[in-house]
mmCIF file of C-alpha atoms in Angstrom:
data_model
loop_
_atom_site.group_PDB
_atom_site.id
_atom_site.type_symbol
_atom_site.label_atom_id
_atom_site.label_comp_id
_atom_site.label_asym_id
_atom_site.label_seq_id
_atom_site.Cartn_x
_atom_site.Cartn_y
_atom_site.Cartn_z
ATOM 1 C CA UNK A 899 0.000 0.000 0.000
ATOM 2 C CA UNK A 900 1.551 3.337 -1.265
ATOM 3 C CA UNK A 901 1.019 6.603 1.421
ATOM 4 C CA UNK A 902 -1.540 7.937 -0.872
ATOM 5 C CA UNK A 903 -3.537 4.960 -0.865
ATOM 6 C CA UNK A 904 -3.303 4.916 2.668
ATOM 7 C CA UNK A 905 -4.360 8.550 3.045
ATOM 8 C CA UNK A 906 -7.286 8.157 1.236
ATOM 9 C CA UNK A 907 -8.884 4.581 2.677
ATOM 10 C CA UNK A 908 -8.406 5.816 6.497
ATOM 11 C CA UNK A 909 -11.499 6.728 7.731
ATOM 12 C CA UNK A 910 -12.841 7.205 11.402
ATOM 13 C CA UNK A 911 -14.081 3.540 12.086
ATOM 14 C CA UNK A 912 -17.347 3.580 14.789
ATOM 15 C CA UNK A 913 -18.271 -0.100 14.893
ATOM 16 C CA UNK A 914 -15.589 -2.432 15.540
ATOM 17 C CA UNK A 915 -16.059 -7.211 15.219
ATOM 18 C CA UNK A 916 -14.503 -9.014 17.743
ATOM 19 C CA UNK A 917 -11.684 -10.104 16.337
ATOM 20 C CA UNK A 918 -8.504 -9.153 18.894
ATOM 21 C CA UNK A 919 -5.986 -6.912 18.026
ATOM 22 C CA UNK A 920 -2.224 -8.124 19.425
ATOM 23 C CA UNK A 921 -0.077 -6.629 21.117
ATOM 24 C CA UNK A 922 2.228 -7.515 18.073
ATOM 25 C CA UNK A 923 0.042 -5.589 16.050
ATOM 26 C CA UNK A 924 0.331 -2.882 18.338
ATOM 27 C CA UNK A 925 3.691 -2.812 18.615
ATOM 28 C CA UNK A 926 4.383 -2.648 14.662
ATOM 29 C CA UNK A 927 1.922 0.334 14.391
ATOM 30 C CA UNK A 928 3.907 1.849 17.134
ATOM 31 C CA UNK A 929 7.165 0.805 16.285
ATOM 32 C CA UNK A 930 6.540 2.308 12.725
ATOM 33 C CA UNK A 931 4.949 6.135 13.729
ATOM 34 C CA UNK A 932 7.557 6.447 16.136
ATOM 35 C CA UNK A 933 9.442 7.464 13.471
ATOM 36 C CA UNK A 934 7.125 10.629 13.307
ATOM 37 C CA UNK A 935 8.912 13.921 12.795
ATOM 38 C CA UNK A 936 9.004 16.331 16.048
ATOM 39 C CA UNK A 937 10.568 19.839 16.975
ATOM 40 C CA UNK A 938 14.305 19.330 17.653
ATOM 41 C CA UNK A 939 13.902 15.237 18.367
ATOM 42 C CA UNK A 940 11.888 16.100 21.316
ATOM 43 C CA UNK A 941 9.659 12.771 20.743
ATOM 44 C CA UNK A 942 7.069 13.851 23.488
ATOM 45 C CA UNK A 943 4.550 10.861 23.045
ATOM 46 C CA UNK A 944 3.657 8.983 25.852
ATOM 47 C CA UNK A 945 1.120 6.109 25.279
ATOM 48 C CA UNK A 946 -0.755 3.319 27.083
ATOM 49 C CA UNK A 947 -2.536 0.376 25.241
ATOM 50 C CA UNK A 948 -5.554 -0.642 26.710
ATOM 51 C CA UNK A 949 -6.746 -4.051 25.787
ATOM 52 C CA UNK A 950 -9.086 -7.093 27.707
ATOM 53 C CA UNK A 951 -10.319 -6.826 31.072
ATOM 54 C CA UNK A 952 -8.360 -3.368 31.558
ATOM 55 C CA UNK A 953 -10.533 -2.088 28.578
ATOM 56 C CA UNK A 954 -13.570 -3.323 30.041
ATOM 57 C CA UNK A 955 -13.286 -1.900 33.128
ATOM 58 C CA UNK A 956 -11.924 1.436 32.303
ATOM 59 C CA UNK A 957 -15.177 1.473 29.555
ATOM 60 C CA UNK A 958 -17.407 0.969 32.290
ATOM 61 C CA UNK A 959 -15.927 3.805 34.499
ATOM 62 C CA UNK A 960 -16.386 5.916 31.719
ATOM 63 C CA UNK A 961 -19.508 4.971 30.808
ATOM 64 C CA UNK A 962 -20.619 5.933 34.563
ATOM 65 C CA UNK A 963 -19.645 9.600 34.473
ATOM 66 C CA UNK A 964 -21.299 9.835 31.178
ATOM 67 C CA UNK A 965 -24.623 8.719 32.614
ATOM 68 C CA UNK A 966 -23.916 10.696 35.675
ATOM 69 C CA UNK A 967 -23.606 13.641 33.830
ATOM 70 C CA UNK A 968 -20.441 14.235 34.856
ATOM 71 C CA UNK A 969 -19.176 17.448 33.978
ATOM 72 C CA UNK A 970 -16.555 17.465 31.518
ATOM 73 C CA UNK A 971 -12.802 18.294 32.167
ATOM 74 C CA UNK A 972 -10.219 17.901 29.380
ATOM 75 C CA UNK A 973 -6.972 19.109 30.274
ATOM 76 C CA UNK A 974 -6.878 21.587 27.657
ATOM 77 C CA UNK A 975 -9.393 23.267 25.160
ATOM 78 C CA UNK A 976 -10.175 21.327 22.450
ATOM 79 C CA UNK A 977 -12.924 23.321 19.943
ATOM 80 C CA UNK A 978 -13.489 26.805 20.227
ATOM 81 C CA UNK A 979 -15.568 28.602 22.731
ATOM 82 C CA UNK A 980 -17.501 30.191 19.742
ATOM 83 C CA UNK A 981 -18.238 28.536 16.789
ATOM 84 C CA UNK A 982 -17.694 30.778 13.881
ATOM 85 C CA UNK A 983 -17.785 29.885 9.847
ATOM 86 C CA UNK A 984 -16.677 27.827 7.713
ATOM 87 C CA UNK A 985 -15.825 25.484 10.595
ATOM 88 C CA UNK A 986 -19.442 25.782 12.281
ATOM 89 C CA UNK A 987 -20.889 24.832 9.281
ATOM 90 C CA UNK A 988 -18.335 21.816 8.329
ATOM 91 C CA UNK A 989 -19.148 20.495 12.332
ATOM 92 C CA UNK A 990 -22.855 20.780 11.938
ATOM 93 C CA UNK A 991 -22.892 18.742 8.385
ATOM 94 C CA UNK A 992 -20.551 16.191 10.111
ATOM 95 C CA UNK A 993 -22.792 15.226 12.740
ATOM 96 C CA UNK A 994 -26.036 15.743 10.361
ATOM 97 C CA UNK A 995 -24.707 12.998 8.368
ATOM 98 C CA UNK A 996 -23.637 10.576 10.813
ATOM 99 C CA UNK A 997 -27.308 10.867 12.240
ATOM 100 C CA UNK A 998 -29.170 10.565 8.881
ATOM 101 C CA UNK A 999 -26.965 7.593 7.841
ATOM 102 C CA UNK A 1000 -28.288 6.064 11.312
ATOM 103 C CA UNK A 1001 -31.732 7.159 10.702
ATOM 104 C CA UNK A 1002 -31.572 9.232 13.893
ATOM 105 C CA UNK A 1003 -33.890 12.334 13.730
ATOM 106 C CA UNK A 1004 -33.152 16.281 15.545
ATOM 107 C CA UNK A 1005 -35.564 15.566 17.964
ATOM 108 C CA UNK A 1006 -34.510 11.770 19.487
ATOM 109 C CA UNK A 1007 -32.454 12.998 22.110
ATOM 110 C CA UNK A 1008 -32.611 9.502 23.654
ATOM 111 C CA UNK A 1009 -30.882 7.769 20.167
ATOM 112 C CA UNK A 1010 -28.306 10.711 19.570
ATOM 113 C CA UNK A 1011 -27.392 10.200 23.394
ATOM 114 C CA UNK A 1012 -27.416 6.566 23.106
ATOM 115 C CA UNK A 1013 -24.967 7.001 20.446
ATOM 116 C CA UNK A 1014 -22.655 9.254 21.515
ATOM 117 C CA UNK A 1015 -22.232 6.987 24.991
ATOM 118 C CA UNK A 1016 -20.839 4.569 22.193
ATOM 119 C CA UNK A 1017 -17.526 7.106 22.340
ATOM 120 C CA UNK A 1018 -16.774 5.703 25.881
ATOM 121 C CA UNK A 1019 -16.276 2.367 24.975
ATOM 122 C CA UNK A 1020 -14.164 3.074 22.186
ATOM 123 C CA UNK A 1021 -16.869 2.223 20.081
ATOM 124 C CA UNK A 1022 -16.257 -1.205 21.185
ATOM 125 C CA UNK A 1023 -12.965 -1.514 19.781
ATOM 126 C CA UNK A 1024 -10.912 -4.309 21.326
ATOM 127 C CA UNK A 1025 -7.959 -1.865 21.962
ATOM 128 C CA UNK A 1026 -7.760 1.600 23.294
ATOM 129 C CA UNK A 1027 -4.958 3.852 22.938
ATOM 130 C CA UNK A 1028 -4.345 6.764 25.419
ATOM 131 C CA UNK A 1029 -2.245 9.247 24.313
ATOM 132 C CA UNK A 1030 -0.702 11.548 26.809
ATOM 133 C CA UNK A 1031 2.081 14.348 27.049
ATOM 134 C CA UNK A 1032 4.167 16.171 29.939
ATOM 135 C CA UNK A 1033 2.503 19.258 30.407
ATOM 136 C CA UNK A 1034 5.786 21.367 30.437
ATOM 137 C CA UNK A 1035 5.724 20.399 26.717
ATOM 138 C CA UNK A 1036 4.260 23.640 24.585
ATOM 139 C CA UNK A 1037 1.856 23.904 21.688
ATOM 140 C CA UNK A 1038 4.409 23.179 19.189
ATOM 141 C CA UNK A 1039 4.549 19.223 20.688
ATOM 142 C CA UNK A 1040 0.857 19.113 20.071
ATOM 143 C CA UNK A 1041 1.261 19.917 16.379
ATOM 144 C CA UNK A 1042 4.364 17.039 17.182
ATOM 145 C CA UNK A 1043 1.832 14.512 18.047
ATOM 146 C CA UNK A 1044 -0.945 15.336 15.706
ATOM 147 C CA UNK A 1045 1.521 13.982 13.185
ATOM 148 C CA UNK A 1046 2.320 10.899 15.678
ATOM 149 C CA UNK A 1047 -1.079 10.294 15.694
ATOM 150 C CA UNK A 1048 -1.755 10.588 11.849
ATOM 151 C CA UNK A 1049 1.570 8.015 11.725
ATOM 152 C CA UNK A 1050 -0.247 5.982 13.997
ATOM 153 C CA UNK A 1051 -3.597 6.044 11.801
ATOM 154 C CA UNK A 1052 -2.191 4.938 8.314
ATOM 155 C CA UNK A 1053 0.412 2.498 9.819
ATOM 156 C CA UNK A 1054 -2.784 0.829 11.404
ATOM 157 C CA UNK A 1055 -4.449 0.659 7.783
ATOM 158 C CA UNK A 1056 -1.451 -1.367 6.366
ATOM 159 C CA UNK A 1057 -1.937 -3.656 8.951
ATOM 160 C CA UNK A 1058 -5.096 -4.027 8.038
ATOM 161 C CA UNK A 1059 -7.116 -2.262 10.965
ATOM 162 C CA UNK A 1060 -9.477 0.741 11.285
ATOM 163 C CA UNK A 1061 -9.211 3.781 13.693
ATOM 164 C CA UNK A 1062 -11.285 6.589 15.230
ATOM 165 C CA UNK A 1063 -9.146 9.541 16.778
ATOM 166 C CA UNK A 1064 -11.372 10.762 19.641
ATOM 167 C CA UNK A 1065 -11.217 13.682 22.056
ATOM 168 C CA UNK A 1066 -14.223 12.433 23.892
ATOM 169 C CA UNK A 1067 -11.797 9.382 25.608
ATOM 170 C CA UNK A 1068 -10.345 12.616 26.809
ATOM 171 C CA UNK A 1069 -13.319 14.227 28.436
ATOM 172 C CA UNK A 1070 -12.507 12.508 31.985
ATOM 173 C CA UNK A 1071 -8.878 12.585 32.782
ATOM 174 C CA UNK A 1072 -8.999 12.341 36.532
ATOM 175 C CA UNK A 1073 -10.790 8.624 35.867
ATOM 176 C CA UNK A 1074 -8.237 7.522 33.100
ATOM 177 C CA UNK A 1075 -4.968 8.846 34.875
ATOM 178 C CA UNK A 1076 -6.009 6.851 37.573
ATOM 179 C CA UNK A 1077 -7.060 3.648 36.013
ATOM 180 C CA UNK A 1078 -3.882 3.494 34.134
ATOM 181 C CA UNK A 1079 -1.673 5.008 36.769
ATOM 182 C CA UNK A 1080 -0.538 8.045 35.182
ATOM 183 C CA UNK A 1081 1.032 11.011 37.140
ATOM 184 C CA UNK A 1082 -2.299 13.236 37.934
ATOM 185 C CA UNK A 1083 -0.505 16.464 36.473
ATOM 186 C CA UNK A 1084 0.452 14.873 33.314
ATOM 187 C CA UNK A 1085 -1.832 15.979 29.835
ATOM 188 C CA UNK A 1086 -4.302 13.686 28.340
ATOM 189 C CA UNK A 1087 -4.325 14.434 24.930
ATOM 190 C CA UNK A 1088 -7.170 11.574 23.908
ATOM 191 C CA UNK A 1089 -7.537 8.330 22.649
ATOM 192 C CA UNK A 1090 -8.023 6.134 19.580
ATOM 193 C CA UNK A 1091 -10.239 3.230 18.897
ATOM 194 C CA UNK A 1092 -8.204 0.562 17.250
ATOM 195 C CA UNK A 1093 -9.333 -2.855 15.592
ATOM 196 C CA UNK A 1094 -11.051 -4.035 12.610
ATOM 197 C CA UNK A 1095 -14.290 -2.381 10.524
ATOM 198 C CA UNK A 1096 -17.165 -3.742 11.043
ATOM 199 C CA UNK A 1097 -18.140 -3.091 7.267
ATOM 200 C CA UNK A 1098 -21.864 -3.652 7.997
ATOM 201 C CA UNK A 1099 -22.503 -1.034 10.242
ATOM 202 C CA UNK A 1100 -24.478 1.588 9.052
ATOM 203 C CA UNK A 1101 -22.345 4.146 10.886
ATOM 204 C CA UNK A 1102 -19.269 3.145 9.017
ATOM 205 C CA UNK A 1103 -21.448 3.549 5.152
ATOM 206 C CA UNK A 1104 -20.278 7.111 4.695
ATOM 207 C CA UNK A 1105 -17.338 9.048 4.596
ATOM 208 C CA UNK A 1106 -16.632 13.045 5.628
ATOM 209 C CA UNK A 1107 -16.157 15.302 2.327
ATOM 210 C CA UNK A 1108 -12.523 17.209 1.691
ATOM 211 C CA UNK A 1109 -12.654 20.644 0.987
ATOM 212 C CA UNK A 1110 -11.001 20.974 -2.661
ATOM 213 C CA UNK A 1111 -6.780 21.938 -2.905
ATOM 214 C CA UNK A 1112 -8.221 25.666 -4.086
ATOM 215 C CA UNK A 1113 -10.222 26.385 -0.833
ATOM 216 C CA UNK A 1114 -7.292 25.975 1.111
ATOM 217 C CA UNK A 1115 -4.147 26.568 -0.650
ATOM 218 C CA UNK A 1116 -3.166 29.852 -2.386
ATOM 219 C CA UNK A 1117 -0.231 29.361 -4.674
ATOM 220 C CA UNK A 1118 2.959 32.024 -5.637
ATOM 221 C CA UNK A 1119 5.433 32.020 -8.303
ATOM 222 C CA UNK A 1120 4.306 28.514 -10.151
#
């Protein structure tokens, strides 16, 4: 499989069979993005696998605060406080078409919330990744690890498995940090579904648009 092969198939994956995932597997999918480019070597990924009876449990923690209505507390800011355009526009039509491919009308609140609970389990993934990152580290090793992470995404397709990138496995860090023993003052970026498509699910029938190269690209002295 060539990179732009790659690039194009990856897709975020929200039904998962139950086929395991190794810890082999893992390992080659990390072994290979680890090779990721960062500011001046500085490598600032730090990453726990969550697999089995671990996963199972930690899902179920998760799950809790969710029906609690927990509030949320990500160690950082994710989206913006205000939505403004194009991007509020883009985020609407992304959800819009998850929920019409699902048949899932405005107005269930019950099915949309049923749905998005789905996010704590991983979408029932048999592996979890947690990604997190010393918080003296600056916003230059988050642009770092967004490239980790894309490494991590299309190394995962050449094996042969499907992803989801989620900030919503970050939405409780307290819970996770202690579940997998991390240092309480240390930055959890999110997570990432990992294992293979369930290619009958509805939810996984469509794919995001792309924005043509012209929208986003101005071009000088070609």
């Amino acid at each position: 499989m060539d990179v732009r092969n790659a690039l194009t198939k990856r897709k975020s994956v929200r039904a998962f069979t139950n086929e395991s995932v190794s810890r082999e597997q893992v390992e080659r999918i990390l072994c290979a993005a680890r090779h990721a480019p960062s500011g001046t070597n500085t490598q600032p990924w730090q990453v726990v696998a969550v697999s089995g009876d671990a996963k199972t449990k930690l899902d179920a923690q998760l799950e809790a605060a969710f029906d609690a209505a927990t509030e949320e507390n990500m160690d950082y800011i994710y989206y913006p406080l205000e939505w403004v355009e194009p991007y509020k526009s883009r985020r609407r039509a992304c959800g819009l078409q998850m929920y019409t491919t699902l048949h899932i009308t405005r107005e269930d609140k019950a099915r949309q919330r049923a749905q998005w609970r789905l996010n704590y389990s991983a979408f029932g993934a048999p592996v979890a990744l947690y990604f997190f990152i010393d918080p003296v580290m600056k916003t230059g090793s988050f642009m770092d690890y967004g490239m980790f992470l894309q490494s991590i995404m299309l190394a995962a397709v050449e094996e042969g498995l499907a992803t989801c990138a989620q900030a919503a496995l970050g939405q409780y860090p307290d819970i996770v940090k202690s579940a997998l023993n991390m240092p309480a003052e240390t930055t959890l970026l999110c997570g990432m579904a990992l294992g293979y498509e369930d290619i009958d699910a509805d939810v996984n029938s469509y794919r995001t648009p792309r924005e043509p190269v012209e929208v986003f690209t101005q071009f000088f002295g070609f």
